[in-house]
Amino acid sequence: MEIRPIFASLRKHRIPTLLIVLQIALACAVLCNAVFMISKRVSDIRLPNAIDEQEISVVDIQGTDPLQAASETSRNLAALRGIGGVEAVSVVHTMPLSQHNWGWSFGLSMDSVLSDEHNTNVTLYFVNQDFEKVLGTRLLQGRYFNSSEYADSTIGGGALPHTHVVVITDTLARQLWPDQPALGKTLYSKPNYYTVVGVVADVLRPDVYTSNRDKSYDDVFLPLSPDEVLHAYILRSAPMDRDRVIREAVAKLQQLSPQAVVEGVTYTSMREKYFANMRSMVWILVLVCVVMLAVTAFGIVGLTSFWVGQRRRQIGIRRAIGATRGDILNYFRTENFLLSSAGVLLGMLLAFGINLYLMRHYELDRMPWYYLPGGALALWVIGQLAVIGPAMRAASVPPVVATQSN
């Protein structure tokens, strides 16, 4: 196919040509970044969490008497164990993806203090006995806490429990002591210090870090005897029993503490609620992509249809001197390919620039290179599909009719 006549024709229609190239470029830039953001958000929504999410229910109680916390917690745990279908019960102060984070920072030096900029920020999970049975955490190294460590650990209105043992997540262990066993190592936040007695598989924090996935697993578990800060009762049961267990648990705790506010949810619903906004964003971005591609496709159809109408006489002359329907069809397809190529080349540069802007101002990750040719390929395909209809109409122009029209 000789392309010089195509360039000559495009030069005669510079403004429409420029507009369609810019439209394709903008579509390519938006498509690349939107698809990247969609894949990132979908990946975040599917973040693994090493607990048995399908079998956990959470019943939160607020408004109890702090002075009676110790006795009421033991009473409540005993009452919840009596519910049919409940396999294990414990109480913690917060849950993964609950958005109630109790953060702290630790260093590896004995002189490390809370404000040390070299410290590692973590989530503190205050847990009571049997938390590992309810959550289904997987112990990778060491051990969990024993009864005396729970009994001796109190918090007394402070920020950290009076204990010296912790269990940490695998990601945090590898981050703090790469290529070394974490067991027996010590975390410092002067005047507190904690020895690592166990390492568990990664459990998500109450809030995840979308810009640095590993930070979403920086957790420290500390034993704590019954205390007012422990208000989230967790129950393990078969998935089909969860709704009934929650109803009975809420009713039982409400009966024991009439003045308190008691609410229960399944852990799966807690996770769905946490990622609800992220899921909405994914659908909005999908809609933006669909609209952008549709507008681009209709733009190509409209412009090509306009050009077919403008070139009827030219088409007729070519048909009269021997051009076949296939030649006319290939002419418009080649013309569209050249326009799309110019558009996607400009669009890839624009997509890269937009990604740099988002990285700088919105902490978005760098877009992998393969999104650029992927977006370009999509625009090429859409361009070729959009031009088929007008090109077929052009190819159907009879030579005689075309040469007689003017």
Coordinates of C-alpha atoms in Angstrom, one line a residue:
M1 CA 0.0 0.0 0.0
E2 CA 1.4 3.4 -1.1
I3 CA 1.1 5.7 1.9
R4 CA 2.2 9.0 0.3
P5 CA -1.3 9.7 -1.0
I6 CA -2.6 9.1 2.5
F7 CA -0.2 11.6 4.0
A8 CA -1.1 14.1 1.3
S9 CA -4.8 13.7 2.1
L10 CA -4.2 14.1 5.9
R11 CA -2.2 17.3 5.3
K12 CA -5.2 18.7 3.6
H13 CA -7.3 18.0 6.7
R14 CA -4.8 19.1 9.4
I15 CA -7.2 20.2 12.1
P16 CA -9.5 17.0 12.0
T17 CA -6.3 14.9 11.8
L18 CA -4.8 16.7 14.8
L19 CA -8.0 16.4 16.8
I20 CA -8.3 12.7 16.3
V21 CA -4.6 12.1 17.1
L22 CA -5.0 14.1 20.4
Q23 CA -8.1 12.2 21.2
I24 CA -6.4 8.9 20.8
A25 CA -3.4 10.1 22.8
L26 CA -5.6 11.2 25.7
A27 CA -7.5 7.9 25.6
C28 CA -4.2 6.0 25.6
A29 CA -2.8 8.0 28.5
V30 CA -6.0 7.7 30.6
L31 CA -6.4 4.0 29.7
C32 CA -2.8 3.0 30.7
N33 CA -3.0 4.8 34.1
A34 CA -6.6 3.7 34.8
V35 CA -5.9 0.1 34.1
F36 CA -2.8 0.2 36.2
M37 CA -4.7 1.8 39.1
I38 CA -7.5 -0.8 38.7
S39 CA -5.0 -3.7 38.9
K40 CA -3.4 -2.1 41.9
R41 CA -6.6 -1.7 43.7
V42 CA -7.8 -5.2 42.9
S43 CA -4.5 -6.5 44.2
D44 CA -5.0 -4.5 47.4
I45 CA -8.5 -5.9 47.9
R46 CA -7.1 -9.4 47.6
L47 CA -4.4 -8.8 50.1
P48 CA -3.8 -12.2 51.9
N49 CA -4.5 -12.3 55.6
A50 CA -3.3 -15.4 57.5
I51 CA -6.3 -15.9 59.7
D52 CA -9.4 -18.0 59.1
E53 CA -11.7 -15.2 57.9
Q54 CA -14.6 -17.4 57.0
E55 CA -15.0 -18.8 60.5
I56 CA -14.6 -15.7 62.7
S57 CA -17.3 -13.4 64.2
V58 CA -16.6 -10.3 66.1
V59 CA -18.8 -8.9 68.9
D60 CA -17.8 -5.5 70.2
I61 CA -18.9 -4.2 73.5
Q62 CA -18.6 -0.5 74.6
G63 CA -19.7 1.4 77.6
T64 CA -18.9 -1.1 80.4
D65 CA -17.6 -0.2 83.8
P66 CA -13.8 0.1 83.5
L67 CA -13.4 -0.9 87.2
Q68 CA -15.2 -4.1 86.6
A69 CA -13.4 -5.0 83.4
A70 CA -11.4 -7.9 84.7
S71 CA -14.3 -9.7 86.3
E72 CA -16.8 -8.9 83.5
T73 CA -14.4 -10.0 80.8
S74 CA -14.0 -13.4 82.4
R75 CA -17.7 -13.7 82.9
N76 CA -18.4 -12.7 79.3
L77 CA -15.9 -15.2 77.9
A78 CA -17.6 -18.0 79.9
A79 CA -21.0 -17.0 78.7
L80 CA -19.9 -16.9 75.1
R81 CA -18.3 -20.3 75.3
G82 CA -21.8 -21.7 76.2
I83 CA -23.3 -20.7 72.9
G84 CA -24.0 -23.8 70.7
G85 CA -21.6 -24.1 67.8
V86 CA -18.9 -21.9 69.2
E87 CA -15.6 -23.7 69.0
A88 CA -13.3 -21.1 70.7
V89 CA -13.6 -17.6 72.2
S90 CA -11.1 -14.9 73.0
V91 CA -11.0 -11.2 73.4
V92 CA -8.7 -8.6 71.8
H93 CA -8.6 -4.8 71.5
T94 CA -8.7 -4.5 67.8
M95 CA -8.9 -6.6 64.6
P96 CA -7.2 -6.6 61.2
L97 CA -8.9 -4.2 58.8
S98 CA -11.0 -2.7 61.7
Q99 CA -9.5 0.8 61.1
H100 CA -8.8 1.0 64.9
N101 CA -5.0 1.1 65.0
W102 CA -2.9 1.2 68.1
G103 CA 0.5 2.0 66.7
W104 CA 4.0 2.2 68.2
S105 CA 7.6 2.2 67.1
F106 CA 10.4 0.0 68.1
G107 CA 14.2 0.0 67.5
L108 CA 16.9 -2.6 67.8
S109 CA 19.1 -0.5 70.1
M110 CA 18.8 -0.4 73.9
D111 CA 18.7 3.4 73.6
S112 CA 15.8 3.5 71.1
V113 CA 13.0 5.7 72.1
L114 CA 9.5 6.1 70.7
S115 CA 10.4 9.2 68.6
D116 CA 13.5 7.7 67.1
E117 CA 13.3 8.2 63.3
H118 CA 15.1 4.9 62.7
N119 CA 12.5 2.9 64.5
T120 CA 10.0 0.7 62.8
N121 CA 6.3 1.6 63.1
V122 CA 4.1 -1.3 64.0
T123 CA 0.6 -2.2 65.1
L124 CA 0.1 -3.5 68.6
Y125 CA -2.4 -6.3 69.0
F126 CA -3.3 -6.8 72.6
V127 CA -4.5 -10.4 72.9
N128 CA -6.0 -12.6 75.5
Q129 CA -5.8 -16.4 75.9
D130 CA -6.8 -18.6 72.9
F131 CA -6.6 -15.8 70.4
E132 CA -4.6 -18.0 68.1
K133 CA -7.3 -20.7 68.3
V134 CA -10.0 -18.3 67.3
L135 CA -8.1 -16.4 64.6
G136 CA -6.3 -19.5 63.2
T137 CA -3.0 -17.8 63.1
R138 CA -0.1 -20.0 61.8
L139 CA 2.9 -20.3 64.1
L140 CA 6.1 -20.4 62.0
Q141 CA 8.7 -20.3 64.7
G142 CA 8.8 -20.4 68.5
R143 CA 5.7 -20.5 70.6
Y144 CA 2.6 -18.6 71.7
F145 CA 2.2 -17.1 75.2
N146 CA 1.8 -19.2 78.3
S147 CA -0.7 -18.7 81.1
S148 CA 1.7 -17.0 83.4
E149 CA 2.6 -14.5 80.7
Y150 CA -1.0 -13.6 80.2
A151 CA -1.7 -13.3 83.9
D152 CA 1.4 -11.2 84.6
S153 CA 0.7 -8.7 81.8
T154 CA -1.4 -5.6 82.7
I155 CA -1.6 -2.2 81.1
G156 CA -3.0 -0.1 83.9
G157 CA -4.2 2.8 81.7
G158 CA -0.8 3.1 80.0
A159 CA 0.1 2.6 76.4
L160 CA 2.1 -0.6 76.6
P161 CA 1.4 -3.8 78.7
H162 CA 3.8 -4.7 81.5
T163 CA 5.2 -7.8 79.8
H164 CA 8.5 -8.6 78.1
V165 CA 7.4 -11.1 75.5
V166 CA 6.0 -10.6 72.0
V167 CA 5.0 -12.6 68.9
I168 CA 5.6 -10.9 65.6
T169 CA 4.7 -11.4 62.0
D170 CA 7.0 -13.1 59.5
T171 CA 7.3 -9.9 57.3
L172 CA 8.3 -7.8 60.4
A173 CA 10.8 -10.5 61.4
R174 CA 12.5 -10.5 58.0
Q175 CA 12.4 -6.7 57.9
L176 CA 14.1 -6.3 61.3
W177 CA 16.6 -9.2 61.1
P178 CA 17.1 -10.2 57.5
D179 CA 18.8 -13.5 57.1
Q180 CA 18.7 -14.0 60.9
P181 CA 16.3 -15.9 63.2
A182 CA 14.1 -13.5 65.1
L183 CA 13.5 -15.8 68.1
G184 CA 15.3 -14.4 71.1
K185 CA 15.9 -11.0 69.6
T186 CA 14.7 -7.9 71.4
L187 CA 12.6 -4.9 70.5
Y188 CA 13.3 -1.6 72.3
S189 CA 11.3 1.5 73.0
K190 CA 12.9 2.9 76.1
P191 CA 12.2 2.1 78.9
N192 CA 10.3 -0.9 77.5
Y193 CA 11.8 -3.9 75.9
Y194 CA 10.3 -7.1 74.5
T195 CA 11.8 -10.5 73.6
V196 CA 10.5 -12.3 70.5
V197 CA 9.2 -15.7 71.5
G198 CA 7.2 -16.5 68.3
V199 CA 6.8 -15.7 64.7
V200 CA 3.4 -16.1 62.9
A201 CA 2.4 -15.9 59.3
D202 CA 1.4 -12.4 58.1
V203 CA -1.7 -10.9 59.6
L204 CA -3.0 -7.6 58.2
R205 CA -2.9 -4.4 60.2
P206 CA -6.2 -2.5 61.0
D207 CA -5.2 -0.2 58.2
V208 CA -3.3 -1.3 55.1
Y209 CA -0.6 0.6 53.3
T210 CA -1.4 0.6 49.6
S211 CA 1.9 2.3 48.7
N212 CA 4.1 -0.2 50.6
R213 CA 2.4 -3.6 50.9
D214 CA 5.0 -5.0 53.3
K215 CA 4.1 -2.3 55.9
S216 CA 0.6 -3.7 56.0
Y217 CA 2.0 -6.7 57.9
D218 CA 4.1 -5.0 60.6
D219 CA 2.4 -6.4 63.6
V220 CA 3.4 -7.1 67.2
F221 CA 1.2 -9.3 69.4
L222 CA 1.4 -8.8 73.2
P223 CA -0.3 -10.8 75.9
L224 CA -2.7 -9.0 78.2
S225 CA -4.8 -10.1 81.1
P226 CA -8.5 -9.0 81.2
D227 CA -8.6 -5.2 80.9
E228 CA -11.0 -2.5 79.8
V229 CA -9.1 -2.1 76.5
L230 CA -10.1 -5.6 75.5
H231 CA -13.5 -5.1 74.1
A232 CA -13.7 -7.1 70.9
Y233 CA -14.8 -10.6 71.6
I234 CA -13.9 -13.0 68.8
L235 CA -15.8 -16.3 68.3
R236 CA -14.9 -19.2 66.0
S237 CA -17.7 -21.3 64.5
A238 CA -18.6 -23.0 61.3
P239 CA -19.4 -20.5 58.6
M240 CA -23.1 -21.5 58.4
D241 CA -23.5 -20.8 62.1
R242 CA -22.0 -17.4 62.2
D243 CA -25.2 -15.3 61.9
R244 CA -26.9 -17.3 64.7
V245 CA -23.8 -17.2 66.9
I246 CA -23.7 -13.4 66.5
R247 CA -27.3 -13.0 67.4
E248 CA -27.0 -15.1 70.5
A249 CA -23.7 -13.5 71.5
V250 CA -25.1 -10.0 71.2
A251 CA -28.2 -11.0 73.1
K252 CA -26.2 -12.6 75.9
L253 CA -23.7 -9.8 76.3
Q254 CA -26.5 -7.2 76.2
Q255 CA -28.3 -9.2 78.9
L256 CA -25.2 -9.2 81.1
S257 CA -24.4 -5.5 80.5
P258 CA -27.7 -3.7 79.8
Q259 CA -26.1 -0.3 79.8
A260 CA -23.5 -1.3 77.2
V261 CA -23.6 -0.9 73.4
V262 CA -23.1 -4.4 71.8
E263 CA -22.6 -4.9 68.1
G264 CA -21.7 -8.1 66.1
V265 CA -20.4 -8.7 62.6
T266 CA -18.9 -11.5 60.7
Y267 CA -15.2 -10.9 59.9
T268 CA -15.9 -11.3 56.1
S269 CA -18.4 -8.4 56.3
M270 CA -15.8 -6.4 58.2
R271 CA -13.3 -7.0 55.4
E272 CA -15.9 -6.1 52.7
K273 CA -16.7 -2.8 54.5
Y274 CA -13.0 -1.9 54.7
F275 CA -12.5 -2.3 51.0
A276 CA -15.9 -0.9 49.9
N277 CA -14.6 2.5 48.9
M278 CA -11.7 0.8 47.1
R279 CA -14.1 -1.5 45.2
S280 CA -16.2 1.5 44.2
M281 CA -13.2 3.3 42.9
V282 CA -12.4 0.2 40.7
W283 CA -15.9 0.4 39.2
I284 CA -15.6 4.1 38.6
L285 CA -12.2 3.6 36.8
V286 CA -13.7 0.8 34.7
L287 CA -16.6 3.2 33.8
V288 CA -14.1 5.9 32.9
C289 CA -12.2 3.5 30.6
V290 CA -15.3 2.3 28.9
V291 CA -16.5 5.8 28.3
M292 CA -13.1 7.0 27.1
L293 CA -12.8 4.1 24.6
A294 CA -16.4 4.5 23.4
V295 CA -15.9 8.3 22.8
T296 CA -12.6 7.5 20.9
A297 CA -14.3 4.8 18.8
F298 CA -17.3 7.1 18.0
G299 CA -14.8 9.9 17.2
I300 CA -13.0 7.6 14.7
V301 CA -16.3 6.5 13.2
G302 CA -17.5 10.0 12.8
L303 CA -14.4 11.4 11.3
T304 CA -13.9 8.5 8.9
S305 CA -17.6 8.8 7.8
F306 CA -17.1 12.5 7.2
W307 CA -14.0 11.8 5.1
V308 CA -15.7 9.1 3.1
G309 CA -18.4 11.6 2.3
Q310 CA -15.8 14.2 1.3
R311 CA -13.9 11.8 -0.8
R312 CA -16.6 10.1 -2.8
R313 CA -15.4 11.5 -6.1
Q314 CA -11.8 10.5 -5.2
I315 CA -12.9 7.0 -4.3
G316 CA -15.0 6.8 -7.5
I317 CA -12.0 7.8 -9.6
R318 CA -9.8 5.2 -8.0
R319 CA -12.5 2.5 -8.5
A320 CA -12.8 3.6 -12.2
I321 CA -9.1 3.2 -12.8
G322 CA -9.0 -0.3 -11.3
A323 CA -9.0 -0.1 -7.5
T324 CA -10.8 -3.0 -5.9
R325 CA -13.1 -2.8 -2.9
G326 CA -10.2 -4.3 -0.9
D327 CA -7.9 -1.5 -2.0
I328 CA -10.4 1.1 -0.8
L329 CA -10.9 -0.8 2.5
N330 CA -7.2 -1.1 3.0
Y331 CA -6.7 2.6 2.3
F332 CA -8.9 3.7 5.2
R333 CA -7.6 1.0 7.5
T334 CA -4.0 2.1 6.8
E335 CA -5.0 5.7 7.3
N336 CA -6.5 4.8 10.6
F337 CA -3.5 2.8 11.6
L338 CA -1.2 5.8 10.9
L339 CA -3.5 8.1 12.9
S340 CA -3.7 5.6 15.8
S341 CA 0.1 5.1 15.7
A342 CA 0.7 8.8 16.0
G343 CA -1.8 9.0 18.8
V344 CA -0.5 6.1 20.9
L345 CA 3.1 7.3 20.6
L346 CA 2.1 10.6 22.0
G347 CA -0.3 8.9 24.4
M348 CA 2.5 6.7 25.9
L349 CA 4.6 9.8 26.6
L350 CA 1.6 11.4 28.2
A351 CA 0.8 8.3 30.2
F352 CA 4.4 8.2 31.6
G353 CA 4.1 11.9 32.5
I354 CA 0.8 11.4 34.3
N355 CA 2.2 8.5 36.2
L356 CA 5.2 10.6 37.4
Y357 CA 2.8 13.3 38.6
L358 CA 0.7 10.7 40.5
M359 CA 3.8 9.2 42.0
R360 CA 5.0 12.6 43.3
H361 CA 1.7 13.9 44.6
Y362 CA -0.4 10.8 45.4
E363 CA 2.2 8.2 46.3
L364 CA 1.1 5.9 43.5
D365 CA 3.6 3.2 42.5
R366 CA 5.6 3.5 39.3
M367 CA 3.6 2.0 36.4
P368 CA 5.2 -1.1 34.9
W369 CA 6.4 -0.6 31.3
Y370 CA 4.1 -3.2 29.8
Y371 CA 1.0 -1.1 30.5
L372 CA 2.2 1.3 27.8
P373 CA 2.3 -1.2 24.8
G374 CA -0.8 -2.8 26.3
G375 CA -2.8 0.5 26.1
A376 CA -1.4 1.1 22.6
L377 CA -2.5 -2.3 21.4
A378 CA -6.0 -1.7 22.7
L379 CA -6.2 1.7 20.9
W380 CA -4.9 0.1 17.7
V381 CA -7.5 -2.7 17.8
I382 CA -10.4 -0.3 18.7
G383 CA -9.3 2.0 15.8
Q384 CA -9.3 -0.8 13.3
L385 CA -12.7 -2.0 14.5
A386 CA -14.2 1.5 14.5
V387 CA -13.0 2.2 10.9
I388 CA -14.5 -1.0 9.4
G389 CA -18.0 0.4 9.0
P390 CA -17.1 3.7 7.2
A391 CA -14.5 1.9 5.2
M392 CA -17.0 -0.7 4.0
R393 CA -19.3 2.1 2.9
A394 CA -16.5 3.7 1.1
A395 CA -15.6 0.4 -0.6
S396 CA -19.2 0.0 -1.8
V397 CA -19.3 3.3 -3.7
P398 CA -19.9 2.3 -7.4
P399 CA -17.4 3.8 -9.8
V400 CA -20.0 5.2 -12.2
V401 CA -22.1 6.9 -9.5
A402 CA -18.9 8.3 -7.9
T403 CA -17.6 9.7 -11.1
Q404 CA -20.9 11.3 -11.9
S405 CA -21.2 13.0 -8.5
N406 CA -19.5 16.3 -7.9

